[in-house]
Coordinates of C-alpha atoms in Angstrom, one line a residue:
X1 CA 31.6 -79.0 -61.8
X2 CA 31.3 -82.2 -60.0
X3 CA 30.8 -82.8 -56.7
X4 CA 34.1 -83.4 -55.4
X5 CA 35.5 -80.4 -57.1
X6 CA 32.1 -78.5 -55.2
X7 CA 33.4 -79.6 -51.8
X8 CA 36.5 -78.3 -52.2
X9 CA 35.2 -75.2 -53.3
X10 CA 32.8 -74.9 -49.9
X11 CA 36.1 -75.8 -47.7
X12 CA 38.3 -73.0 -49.1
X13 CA 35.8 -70.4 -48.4
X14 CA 35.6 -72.3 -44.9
X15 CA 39.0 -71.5 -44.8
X16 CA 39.2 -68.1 -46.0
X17 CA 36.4 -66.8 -43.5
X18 CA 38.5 -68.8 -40.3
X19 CA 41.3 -67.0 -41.6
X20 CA 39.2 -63.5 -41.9
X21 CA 37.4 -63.6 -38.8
X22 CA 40.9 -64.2 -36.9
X23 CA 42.5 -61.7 -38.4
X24 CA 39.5 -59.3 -37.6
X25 CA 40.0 -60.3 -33.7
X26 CA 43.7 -59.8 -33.6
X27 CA 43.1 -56.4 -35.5
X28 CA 40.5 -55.7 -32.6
X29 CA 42.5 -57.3 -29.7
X30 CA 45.9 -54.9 -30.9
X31 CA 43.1 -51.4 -31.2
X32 CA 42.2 -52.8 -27.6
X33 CA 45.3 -52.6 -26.4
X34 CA 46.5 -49.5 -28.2
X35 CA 43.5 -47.8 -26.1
X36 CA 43.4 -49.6 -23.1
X37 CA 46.9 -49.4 -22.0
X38 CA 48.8 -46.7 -21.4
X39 CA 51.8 -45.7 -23.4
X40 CA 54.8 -44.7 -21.3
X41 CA 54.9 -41.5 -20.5
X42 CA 58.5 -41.6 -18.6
X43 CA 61.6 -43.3 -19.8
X44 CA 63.9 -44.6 -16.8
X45 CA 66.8 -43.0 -18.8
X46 CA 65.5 -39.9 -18.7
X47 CA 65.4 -39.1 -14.8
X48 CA 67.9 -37.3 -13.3
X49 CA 66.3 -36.7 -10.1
X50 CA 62.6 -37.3 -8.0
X51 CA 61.2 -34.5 -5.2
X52 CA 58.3 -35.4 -3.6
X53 CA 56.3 -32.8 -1.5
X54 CA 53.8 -32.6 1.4
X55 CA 51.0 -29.8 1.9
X56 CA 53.2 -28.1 4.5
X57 CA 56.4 -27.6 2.2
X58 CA 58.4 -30.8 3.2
X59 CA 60.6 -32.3 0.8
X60 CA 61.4 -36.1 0.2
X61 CA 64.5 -36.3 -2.3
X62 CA 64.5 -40.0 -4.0
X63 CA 68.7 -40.0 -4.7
X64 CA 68.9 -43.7 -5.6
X65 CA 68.7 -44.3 -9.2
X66 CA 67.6 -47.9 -8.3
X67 CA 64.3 -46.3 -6.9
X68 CA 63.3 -44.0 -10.0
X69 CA 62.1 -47.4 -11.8
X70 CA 59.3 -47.7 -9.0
X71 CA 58.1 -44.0 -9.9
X72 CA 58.7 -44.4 -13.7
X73 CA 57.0 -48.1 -13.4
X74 CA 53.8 -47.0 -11.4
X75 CA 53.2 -43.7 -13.6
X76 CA 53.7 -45.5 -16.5
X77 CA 51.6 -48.6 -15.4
X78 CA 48.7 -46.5 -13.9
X79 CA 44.8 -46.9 -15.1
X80 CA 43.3 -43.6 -16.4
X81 CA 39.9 -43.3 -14.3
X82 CA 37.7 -40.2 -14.2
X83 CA 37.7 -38.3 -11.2
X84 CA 34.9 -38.4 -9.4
X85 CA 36.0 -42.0 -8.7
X86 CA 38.6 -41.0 -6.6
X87 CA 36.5 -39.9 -3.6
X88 CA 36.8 -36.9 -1.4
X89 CA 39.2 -37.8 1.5
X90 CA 42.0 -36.9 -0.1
X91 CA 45.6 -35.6 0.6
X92 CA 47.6 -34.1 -1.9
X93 CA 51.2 -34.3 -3.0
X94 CA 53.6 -32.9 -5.7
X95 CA 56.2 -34.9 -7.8
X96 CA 58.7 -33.3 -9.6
X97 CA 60.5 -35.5 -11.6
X98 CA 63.6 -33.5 -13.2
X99 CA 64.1 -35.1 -16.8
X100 CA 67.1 -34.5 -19.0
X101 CA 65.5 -31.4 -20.8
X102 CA 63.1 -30.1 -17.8
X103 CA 61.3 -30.9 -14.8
X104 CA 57.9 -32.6 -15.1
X105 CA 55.7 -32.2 -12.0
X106 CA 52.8 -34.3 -10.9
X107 CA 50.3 -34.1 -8.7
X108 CA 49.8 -37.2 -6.1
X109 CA 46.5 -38.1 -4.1
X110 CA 46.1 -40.4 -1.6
X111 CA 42.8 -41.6 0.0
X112 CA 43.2 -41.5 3.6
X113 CA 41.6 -44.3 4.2
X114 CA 44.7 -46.2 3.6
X115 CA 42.9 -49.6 3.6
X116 CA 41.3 -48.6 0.6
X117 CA 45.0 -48.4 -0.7
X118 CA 43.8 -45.5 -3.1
X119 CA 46.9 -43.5 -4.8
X120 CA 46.4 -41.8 -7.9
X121 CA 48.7 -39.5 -10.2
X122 CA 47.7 -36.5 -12.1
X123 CA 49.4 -36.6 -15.7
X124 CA 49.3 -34.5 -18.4
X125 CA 46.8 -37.0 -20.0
X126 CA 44.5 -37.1 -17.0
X127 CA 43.8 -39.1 -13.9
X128 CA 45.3 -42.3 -13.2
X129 CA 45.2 -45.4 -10.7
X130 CA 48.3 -46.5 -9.2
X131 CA 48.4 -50.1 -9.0
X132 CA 48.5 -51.6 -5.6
X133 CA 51.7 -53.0 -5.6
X134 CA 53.4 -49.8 -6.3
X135 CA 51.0 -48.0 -3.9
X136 CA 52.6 -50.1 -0.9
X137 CA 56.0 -49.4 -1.6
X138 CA 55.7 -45.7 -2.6
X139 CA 53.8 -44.7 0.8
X140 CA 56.2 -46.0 2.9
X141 CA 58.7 -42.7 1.8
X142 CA 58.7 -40.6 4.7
X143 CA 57.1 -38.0 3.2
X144 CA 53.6 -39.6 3.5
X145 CA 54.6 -40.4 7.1
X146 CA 51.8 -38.3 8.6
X147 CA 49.4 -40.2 7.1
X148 CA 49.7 -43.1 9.3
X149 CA 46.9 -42.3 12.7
X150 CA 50.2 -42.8 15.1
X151 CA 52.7 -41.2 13.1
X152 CA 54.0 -39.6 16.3
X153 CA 54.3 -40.5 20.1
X154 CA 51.4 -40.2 21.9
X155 CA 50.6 -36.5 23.1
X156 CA 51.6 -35.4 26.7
X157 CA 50.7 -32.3 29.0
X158 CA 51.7 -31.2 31.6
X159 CA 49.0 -30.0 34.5
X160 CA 50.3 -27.5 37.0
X161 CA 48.2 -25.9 39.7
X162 CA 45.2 -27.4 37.3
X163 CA 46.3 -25.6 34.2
X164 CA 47.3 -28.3 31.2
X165 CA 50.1 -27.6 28.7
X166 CA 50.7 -29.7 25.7
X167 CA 54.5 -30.0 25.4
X168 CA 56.5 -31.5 22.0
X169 CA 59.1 -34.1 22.2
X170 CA 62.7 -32.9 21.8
X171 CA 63.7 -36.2 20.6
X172 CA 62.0 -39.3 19.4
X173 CA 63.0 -42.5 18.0
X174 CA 59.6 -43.7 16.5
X175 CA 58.3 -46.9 14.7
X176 CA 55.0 -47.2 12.8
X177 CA 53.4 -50.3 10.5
X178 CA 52.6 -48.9 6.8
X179 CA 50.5 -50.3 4.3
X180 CA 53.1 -52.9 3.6
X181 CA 52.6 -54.3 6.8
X182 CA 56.0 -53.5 8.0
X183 CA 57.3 -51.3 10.5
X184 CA 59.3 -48.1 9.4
X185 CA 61.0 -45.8 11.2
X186 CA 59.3 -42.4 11.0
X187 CA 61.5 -39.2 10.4
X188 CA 58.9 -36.4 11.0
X189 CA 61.4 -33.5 12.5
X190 CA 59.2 -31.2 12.0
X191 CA 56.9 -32.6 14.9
X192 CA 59.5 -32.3 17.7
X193 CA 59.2 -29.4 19.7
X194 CA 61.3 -26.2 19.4
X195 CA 59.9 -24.2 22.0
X196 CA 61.3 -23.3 25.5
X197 CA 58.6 -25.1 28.1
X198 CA 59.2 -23.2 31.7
X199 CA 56.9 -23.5 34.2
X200 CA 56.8 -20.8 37.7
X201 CA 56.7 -23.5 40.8
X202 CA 56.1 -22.6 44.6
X203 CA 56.1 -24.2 47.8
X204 CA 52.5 -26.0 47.7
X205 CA 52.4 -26.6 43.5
X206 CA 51.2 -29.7 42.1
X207 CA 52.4 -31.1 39.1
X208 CA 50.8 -34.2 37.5
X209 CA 51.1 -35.7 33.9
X210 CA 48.6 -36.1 31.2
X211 CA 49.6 -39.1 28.8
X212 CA 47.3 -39.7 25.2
X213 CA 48.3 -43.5 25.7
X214 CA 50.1 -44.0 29.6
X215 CA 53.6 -45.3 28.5
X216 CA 55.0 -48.8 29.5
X217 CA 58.4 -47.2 31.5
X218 CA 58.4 -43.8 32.4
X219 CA 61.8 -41.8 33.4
X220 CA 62.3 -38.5 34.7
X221 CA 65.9 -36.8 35.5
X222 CA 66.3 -33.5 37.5
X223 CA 69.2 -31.4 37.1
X224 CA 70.4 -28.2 38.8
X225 CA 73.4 -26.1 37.5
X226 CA 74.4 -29.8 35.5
X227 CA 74.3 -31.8 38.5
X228 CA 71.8 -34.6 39.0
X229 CA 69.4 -34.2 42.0
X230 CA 66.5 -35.9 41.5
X231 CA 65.7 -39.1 39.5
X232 CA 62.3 -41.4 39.7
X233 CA 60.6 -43.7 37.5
X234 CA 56.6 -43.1 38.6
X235 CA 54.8 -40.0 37.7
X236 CA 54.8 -38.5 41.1
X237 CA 54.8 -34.7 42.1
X238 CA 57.7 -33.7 41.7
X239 CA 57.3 -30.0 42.8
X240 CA 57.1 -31.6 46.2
X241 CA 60.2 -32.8 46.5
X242 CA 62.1 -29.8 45.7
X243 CA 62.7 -27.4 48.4
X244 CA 65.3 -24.7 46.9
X245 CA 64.6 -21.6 44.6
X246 CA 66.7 -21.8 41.2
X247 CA 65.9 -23.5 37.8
X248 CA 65.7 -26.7 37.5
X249 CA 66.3 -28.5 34.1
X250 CA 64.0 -31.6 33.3
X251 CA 64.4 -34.7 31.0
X252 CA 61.6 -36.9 30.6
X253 CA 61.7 -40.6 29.0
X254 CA 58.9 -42.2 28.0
X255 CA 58.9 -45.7 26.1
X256 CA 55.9 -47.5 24.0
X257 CA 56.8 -51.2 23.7
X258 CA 55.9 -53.0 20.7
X259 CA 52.6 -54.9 20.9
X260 CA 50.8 -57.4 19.2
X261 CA 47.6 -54.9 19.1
X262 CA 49.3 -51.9 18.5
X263 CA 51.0 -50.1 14.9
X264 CA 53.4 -48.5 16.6
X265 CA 56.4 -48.2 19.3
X266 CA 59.2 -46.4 20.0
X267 CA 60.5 -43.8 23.4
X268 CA 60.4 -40.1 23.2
X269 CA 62.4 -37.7 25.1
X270 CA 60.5 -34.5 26.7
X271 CA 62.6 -31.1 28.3
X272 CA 61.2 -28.8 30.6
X273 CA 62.3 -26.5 33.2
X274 CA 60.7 -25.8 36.4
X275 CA 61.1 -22.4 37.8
X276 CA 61.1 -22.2 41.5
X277 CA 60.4 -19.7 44.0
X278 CA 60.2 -20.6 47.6
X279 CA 59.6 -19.0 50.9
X280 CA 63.0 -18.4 52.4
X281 CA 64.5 -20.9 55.1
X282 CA 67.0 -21.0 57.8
X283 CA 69.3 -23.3 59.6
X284 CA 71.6 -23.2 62.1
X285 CA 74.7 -25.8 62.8
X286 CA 74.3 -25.9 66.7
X287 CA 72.1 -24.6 69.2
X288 CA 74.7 -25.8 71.6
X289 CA 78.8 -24.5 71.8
X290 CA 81.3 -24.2 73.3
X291 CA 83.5 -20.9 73.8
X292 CA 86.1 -20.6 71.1
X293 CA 84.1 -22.6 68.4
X294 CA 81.8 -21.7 65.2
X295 CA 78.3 -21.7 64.5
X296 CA 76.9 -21.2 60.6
X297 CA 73.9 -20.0 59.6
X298 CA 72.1 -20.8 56.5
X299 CA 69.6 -19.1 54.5
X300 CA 68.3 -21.0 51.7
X301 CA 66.0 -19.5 48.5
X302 CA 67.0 -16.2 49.0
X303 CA 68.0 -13.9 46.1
X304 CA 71.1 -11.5 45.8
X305 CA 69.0 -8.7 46.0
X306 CA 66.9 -10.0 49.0
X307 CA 68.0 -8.6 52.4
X308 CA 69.3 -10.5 55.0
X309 CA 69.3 -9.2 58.4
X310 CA 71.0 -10.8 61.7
X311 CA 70.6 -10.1 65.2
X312 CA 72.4 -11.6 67.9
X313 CA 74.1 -10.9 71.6
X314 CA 76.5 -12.6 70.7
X315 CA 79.3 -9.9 70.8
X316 CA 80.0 -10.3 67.1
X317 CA 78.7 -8.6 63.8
X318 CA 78.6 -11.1 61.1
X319 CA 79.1 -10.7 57.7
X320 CA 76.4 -12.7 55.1
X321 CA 78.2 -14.4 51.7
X322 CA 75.8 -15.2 49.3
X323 CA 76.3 -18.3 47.1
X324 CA 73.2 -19.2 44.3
X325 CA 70.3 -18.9 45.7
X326 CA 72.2 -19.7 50.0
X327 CA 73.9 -17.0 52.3
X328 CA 75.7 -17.7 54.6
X329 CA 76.5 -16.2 57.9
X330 CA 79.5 -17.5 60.1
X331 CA 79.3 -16.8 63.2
X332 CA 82.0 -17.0 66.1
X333 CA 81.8 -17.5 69.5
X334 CA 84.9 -16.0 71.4
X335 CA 86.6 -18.0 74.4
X336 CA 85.7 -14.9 76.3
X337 CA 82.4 -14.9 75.9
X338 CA 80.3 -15.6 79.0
X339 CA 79.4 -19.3 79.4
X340 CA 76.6 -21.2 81.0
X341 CA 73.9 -18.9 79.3
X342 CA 71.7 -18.8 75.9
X343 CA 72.1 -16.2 73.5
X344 CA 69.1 -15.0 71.2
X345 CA 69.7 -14.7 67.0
X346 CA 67.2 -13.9 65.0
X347 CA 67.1 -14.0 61.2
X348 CA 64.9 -12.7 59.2
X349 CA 64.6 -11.6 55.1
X350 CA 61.7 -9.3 54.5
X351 CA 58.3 -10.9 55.6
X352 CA 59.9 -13.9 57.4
X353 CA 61.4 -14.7 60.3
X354 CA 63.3 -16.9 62.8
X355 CA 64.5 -17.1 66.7
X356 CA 67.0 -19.5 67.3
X357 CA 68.7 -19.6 70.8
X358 CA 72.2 -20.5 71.3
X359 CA 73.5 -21.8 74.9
X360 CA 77.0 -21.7 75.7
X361 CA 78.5 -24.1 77.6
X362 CA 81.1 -24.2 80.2
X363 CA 84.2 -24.9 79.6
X364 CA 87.6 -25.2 81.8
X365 CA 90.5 -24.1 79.8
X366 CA 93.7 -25.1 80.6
X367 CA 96.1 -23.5 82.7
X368 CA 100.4 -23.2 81.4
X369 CA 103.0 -21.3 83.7
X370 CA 105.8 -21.0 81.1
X371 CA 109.5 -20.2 81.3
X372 CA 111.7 -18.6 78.4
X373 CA 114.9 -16.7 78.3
X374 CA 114.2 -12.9 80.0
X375 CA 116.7 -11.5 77.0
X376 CA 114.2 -13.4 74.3
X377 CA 111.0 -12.0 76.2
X378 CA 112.4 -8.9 76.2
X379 CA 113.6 -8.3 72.8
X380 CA 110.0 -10.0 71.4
X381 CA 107.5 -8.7 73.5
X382 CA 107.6 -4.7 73.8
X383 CA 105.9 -2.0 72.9
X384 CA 107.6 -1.7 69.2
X385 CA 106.3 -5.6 68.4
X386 CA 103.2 -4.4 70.1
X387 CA 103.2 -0.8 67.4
X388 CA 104.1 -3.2 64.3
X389 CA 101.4 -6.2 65.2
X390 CA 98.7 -3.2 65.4
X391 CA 100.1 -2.1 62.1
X392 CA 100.3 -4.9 60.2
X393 CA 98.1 -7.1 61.4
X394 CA 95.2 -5.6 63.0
X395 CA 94.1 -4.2 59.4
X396 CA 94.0 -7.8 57.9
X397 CA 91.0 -8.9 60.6
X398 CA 88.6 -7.7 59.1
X399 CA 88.9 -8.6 55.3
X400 CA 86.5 -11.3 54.2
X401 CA 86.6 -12.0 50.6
X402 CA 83.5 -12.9 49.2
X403 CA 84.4 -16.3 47.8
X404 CA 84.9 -19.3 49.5
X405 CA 88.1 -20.8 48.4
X406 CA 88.6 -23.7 51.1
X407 CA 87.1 -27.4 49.6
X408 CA 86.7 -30.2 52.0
X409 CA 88.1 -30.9 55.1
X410 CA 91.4 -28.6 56.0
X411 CA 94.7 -30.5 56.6
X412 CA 97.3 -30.5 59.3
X413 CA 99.9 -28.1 58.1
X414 CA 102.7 -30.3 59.9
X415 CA 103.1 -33.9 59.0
X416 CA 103.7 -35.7 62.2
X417 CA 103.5 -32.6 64.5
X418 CA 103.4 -33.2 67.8
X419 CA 99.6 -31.4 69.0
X420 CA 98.2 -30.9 72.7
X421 CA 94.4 -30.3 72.0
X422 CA 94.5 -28.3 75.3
X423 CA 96.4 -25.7 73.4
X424 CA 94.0 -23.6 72.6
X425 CA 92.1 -21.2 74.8
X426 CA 94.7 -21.5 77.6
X427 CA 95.9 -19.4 80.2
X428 CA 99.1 -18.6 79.9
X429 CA 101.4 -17.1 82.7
X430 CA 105.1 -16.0 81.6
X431 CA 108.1 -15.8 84.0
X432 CA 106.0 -16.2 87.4
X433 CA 104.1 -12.9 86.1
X434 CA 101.1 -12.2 88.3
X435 CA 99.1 -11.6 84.7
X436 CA 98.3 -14.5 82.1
X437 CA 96.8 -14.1 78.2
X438 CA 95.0 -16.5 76.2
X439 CA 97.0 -18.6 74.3
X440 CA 94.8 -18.6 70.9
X441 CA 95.8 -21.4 68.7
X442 CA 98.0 -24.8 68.4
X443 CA 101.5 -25.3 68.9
X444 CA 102.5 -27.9 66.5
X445 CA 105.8 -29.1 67.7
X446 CA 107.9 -30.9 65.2
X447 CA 112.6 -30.0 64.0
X448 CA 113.5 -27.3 62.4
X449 CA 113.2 -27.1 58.7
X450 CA 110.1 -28.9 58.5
X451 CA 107.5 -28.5 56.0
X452 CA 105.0 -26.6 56.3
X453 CA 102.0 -26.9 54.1
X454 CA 99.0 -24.3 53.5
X455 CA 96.2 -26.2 55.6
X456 CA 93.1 -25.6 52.3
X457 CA 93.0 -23.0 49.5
X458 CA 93.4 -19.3 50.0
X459 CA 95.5 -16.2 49.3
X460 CA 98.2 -15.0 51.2
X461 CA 97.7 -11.5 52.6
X462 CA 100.8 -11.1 54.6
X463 CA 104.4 -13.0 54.2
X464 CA 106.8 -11.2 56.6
X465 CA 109.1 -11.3 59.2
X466 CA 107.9 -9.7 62.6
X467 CA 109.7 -8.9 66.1
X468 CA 106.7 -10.7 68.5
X469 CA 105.5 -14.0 65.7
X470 CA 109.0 -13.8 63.9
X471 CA 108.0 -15.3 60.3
X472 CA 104.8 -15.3 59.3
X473 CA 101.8 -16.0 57.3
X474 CA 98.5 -15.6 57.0
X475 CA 96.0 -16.9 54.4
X476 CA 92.4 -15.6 54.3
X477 CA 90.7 -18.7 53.1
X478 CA 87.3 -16.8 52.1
X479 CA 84.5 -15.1 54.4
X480 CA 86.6 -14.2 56.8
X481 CA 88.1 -17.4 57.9
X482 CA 92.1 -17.1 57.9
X483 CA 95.0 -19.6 59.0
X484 CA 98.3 -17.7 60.9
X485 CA 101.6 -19.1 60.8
X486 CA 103.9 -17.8 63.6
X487 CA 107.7 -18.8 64.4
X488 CA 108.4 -20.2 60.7
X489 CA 112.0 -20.3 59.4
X490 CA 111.8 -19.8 55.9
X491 CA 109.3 -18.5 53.8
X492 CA 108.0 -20.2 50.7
X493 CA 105.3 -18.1 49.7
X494 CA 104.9 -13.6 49.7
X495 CA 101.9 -11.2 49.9
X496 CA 99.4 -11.5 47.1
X497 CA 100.3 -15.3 46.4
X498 CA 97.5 -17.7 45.9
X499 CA 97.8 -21.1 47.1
X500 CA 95.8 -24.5 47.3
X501 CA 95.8 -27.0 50.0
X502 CA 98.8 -28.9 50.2
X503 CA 101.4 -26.3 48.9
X504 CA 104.4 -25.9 50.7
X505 CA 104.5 -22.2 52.2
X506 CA 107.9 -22.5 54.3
X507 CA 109.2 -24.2 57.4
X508 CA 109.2 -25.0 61.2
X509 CA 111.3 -22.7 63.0
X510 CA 112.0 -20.6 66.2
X511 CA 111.7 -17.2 65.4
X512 CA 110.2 -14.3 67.7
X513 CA 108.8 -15.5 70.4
X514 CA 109.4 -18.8 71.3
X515 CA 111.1 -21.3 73.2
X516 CA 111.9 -24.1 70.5
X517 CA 111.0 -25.0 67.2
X518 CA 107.5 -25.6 66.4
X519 CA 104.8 -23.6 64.8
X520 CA 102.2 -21.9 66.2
X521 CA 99.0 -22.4 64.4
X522 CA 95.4 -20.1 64.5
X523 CA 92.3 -19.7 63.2
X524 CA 90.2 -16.6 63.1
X525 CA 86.9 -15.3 62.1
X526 CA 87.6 -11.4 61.3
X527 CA 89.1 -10.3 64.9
X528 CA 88.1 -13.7 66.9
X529 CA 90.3 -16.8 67.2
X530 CA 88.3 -20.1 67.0
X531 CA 89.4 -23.8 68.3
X532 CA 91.7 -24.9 65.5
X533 CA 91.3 -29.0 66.6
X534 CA 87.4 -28.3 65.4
X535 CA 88.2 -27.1 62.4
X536 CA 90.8 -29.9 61.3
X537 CA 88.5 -32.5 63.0
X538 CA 85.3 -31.5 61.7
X539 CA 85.7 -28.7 59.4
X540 CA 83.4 -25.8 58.9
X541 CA 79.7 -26.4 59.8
X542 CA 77.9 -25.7 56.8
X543 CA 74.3 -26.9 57.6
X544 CA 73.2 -28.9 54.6
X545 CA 75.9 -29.8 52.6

């Protein structure tokens, strides 16, 4: 062999053992592989569904078939590791991934220390690291939402009389920043309240607030029976404000702005309901009258089964109508009643008390000689109209319905009617007669056939024709207080009818007693007739409304 022929030789086996050792790596480098990385242990075609689960029995449901690939990626993609080298601040999960034959569940851990971005999946071949990237997307499901440190609002309590209670949010709209380094907004239901927070108030309680993190705007809206009383936007007292026994329903707003050092914002919405019981108060519309005009007394916090007692000498007995938590007491003053003197009244309910001291004031009342046909007078004023007035009418005095039907101001019940305010209260002397009788109401002058309308809601306890007040009506407009109707033509309205301010209930006539056409128009409490200009003017006196 010569040399040439030797050279060649050495190359080939150059050749032959580049060629061996290579194909001993690539045989290395594919066993490498075969061990090192995973095979896939879910096929994307197979999933017809994802659950994922939380310690306390919450469910996630992953519906878009788009999302399955980020499950079925990051299983298949995770790095088996033993288990010790997942730590001990754990939080478990399940995963039930429901495949075309079955339903395969794994078991999820995250580390809660979420910077060390540790989730790991339990498979049937053992533990395994989720990569990163897949890590960041899966936790921000709402299902791992109470991982995150301000997965809520902030936690208030209320402190009454010194005693704290936490309360729950009814409502909360509430953003936090995941691992991804976004905000989401979190959707943990299950952390809103659902109980009934009522809290027992009296006259010297102190409420304050007790905020985790004081809010950035603070709102607080109190209602009673739907209506708004009371708003503020400071954390103030607000037991001290309220003066009236009853429930009161409160909403609380509170709003966390977004911050450049915090991982969080959003508002929450708190309910509570205050309970109070007060020491029962009175009030009086006037300490000062005149004869023939109405006084009201209020009694405020007092309960339906609470007694109310009045005493007065003022020659009345008055009659108490309760309405919520107020009774009311109206109380007339006749035009006969002696003037230029105080009167005592005292209220009291149970352990309290009150003295109040009413003066009456003079008064001159005007004096009317008046002339009408002797045959009318005769016919309409005898003892048979006197029988049929004691008959018929005296009995309706006393009724007082317990409701009070009138609303607002009461209306005159003759457009255009021609009124003298000296009307009422005046002595009137007939045919030269040596006697005279109070005149006790209006005389709205106006032609015959005018309208007459019903002066504020009521019902009608007596449409009729009489000898003395010809046609007539009288509406009891609650408690006591009724409108009368003499002289009318027609009648619109009968006995038993209910009407509401404004109606029409018949027209201006001349009927009974009477020297024209006009109608004669009252106002009484039970048996005593009050100034009908006051009432029209100024309405009823109900002390704080």
């Amino acid at each position: 062999m010569d040399k040439s022929q030797k050279t060649a030789k050495k190359l080939g086996l150059r050749r032959y053992g580049t060629r061996a050792i290579i194909l001993v790596l690539m045989v290395l480098i594919a066993a490498f592989i075969l061990i090192a990385v995973p095979k896939p242990v879910l096929k994307l075609a197979d999933i017809a569904g994802i659950t994922l689960m939380d310690p306390l029995g919450n469910t996630s449901i992953v519906s878009d078939r788009n999302a399955f690939s980020l499950y079925v990626d990051a299983v298949n993609s995770a790095r088996p590791i033993d288990r010790k080298q997942m730590g001990q601040n754990l939080k478990t999960y399940g995963m039930d991934i429901a495949l075309m034959d079955g339903t395969r569940r794994y078991t999820l851990y995250v580390d809660r220390d979420l910077e060390k971005k540790g989730l790991y999946v339990e498979t049937e071949s053992g533990i395994r690291r989720v990569d990163t990237e897949y890590m960041e997307k899966i936790l921000s499901d709402a299902i791992f939402d109470t991982l995150y440190e301000n997965n809520r609002p902030p936690r208030v309590a209320l402190k009454l009389d010194g005693t704290d209670t936490a309360i729950l949010p009814a409502d909360y709209e509430w953003h936090v920043k995941k691992v991804d380094s976004r905000f989401h907004p979190i959707k943990t239901d299950y952390l809103k309240g659902n109980s009934y927070y009522s809290f027992e108030i009296g006259k010297d309680s102190v409420l304050e607030y007790d905020f985790e993190m004081p809010p950035d705007a603070f709102y607080l809206f109190v209602y009673r029976n739907n209506d708004l009383i009371l708003s503020t936007s400071r954390p103030e007292n607000i037991a001290a404000l309220l003066n009236e026994d009853g429930l009161y329903n409160c909403i609380m707003q509170l709003e966390w702005n977004q911050a450049e050092n915090r991982d969080f914002y959003g508002k929450a919405t708190y309910e509570f309901v205050l309970a109070a019981d007060y020491p029962v108060r009175f009030e009086i519309s006037a300490e000062e009258i005149d004869p023939g005009e109405l006084v009201v007394i209020r009694a405020s916090n007092i309960q339906p089964n609470e007694a109310l007692d009045i005493e007065t000498e003022i020659d009345f007995r008055p009659k108490t109508f309760q309405e919520g938590n107020t009774r009311i007491v109206l109380l007339p003053v006749s035009y006969y009643h002696q003037e230029n003197r105080s009167f005592a009244v005292k209220v009291s309910s149970g352990d309290t008390s009150q003295e109040f001291s009413v003066r009456v004031r003079p008064k001159e009342f005007a004096v009317q000689h008046m002339r009408i046909d002797p045959a009318v007078a005769a016919s309409t004023r005898n003892e048979k109209s006197a029988v049929e007035i004691r008959e018929k009418l005296y009995p309706l005095k006393p009724v007082s319905d317990p409701v009070r039907y009138w609303e607002g101001e009461f209306i005159l019940p003759v457009e255009g009617g021609r009124i003298s305010p000296q009307d009422f209260g005046k002595r009137r002397y007939v045919n030269g007669s040596p006697t005279s009788y109070r005149h006790n109401g209006l005389d709205i002058g106006h032609d015959e056939g005018t309208p007459i309308v019903a002066t504020n809601n009521g019902r009608v306890l007596i449409a009729d024709y009489l000898i003395e007040t010809g046609n007539t009506i009288i509406i009891e407009h609650g408690y006591g207080l009724k409108s009368w109707h003499y002289h009318m033509k027609d009648l619109y309205v009968k006995t038993g009818d209910v009407v509401k301010k404004g109606d029409v209930i018949g027209t201006v006539g001349s009927t009974g007693f009477s020297t024209g056409p006009h109608l004669h128009f009252s106002f009484t409490i039970n048996d005593v007739w009050i100034n009908p200009m006051t009432i029209l003017e100024q309405g009823v006196p109900l002390v704080g409304e």
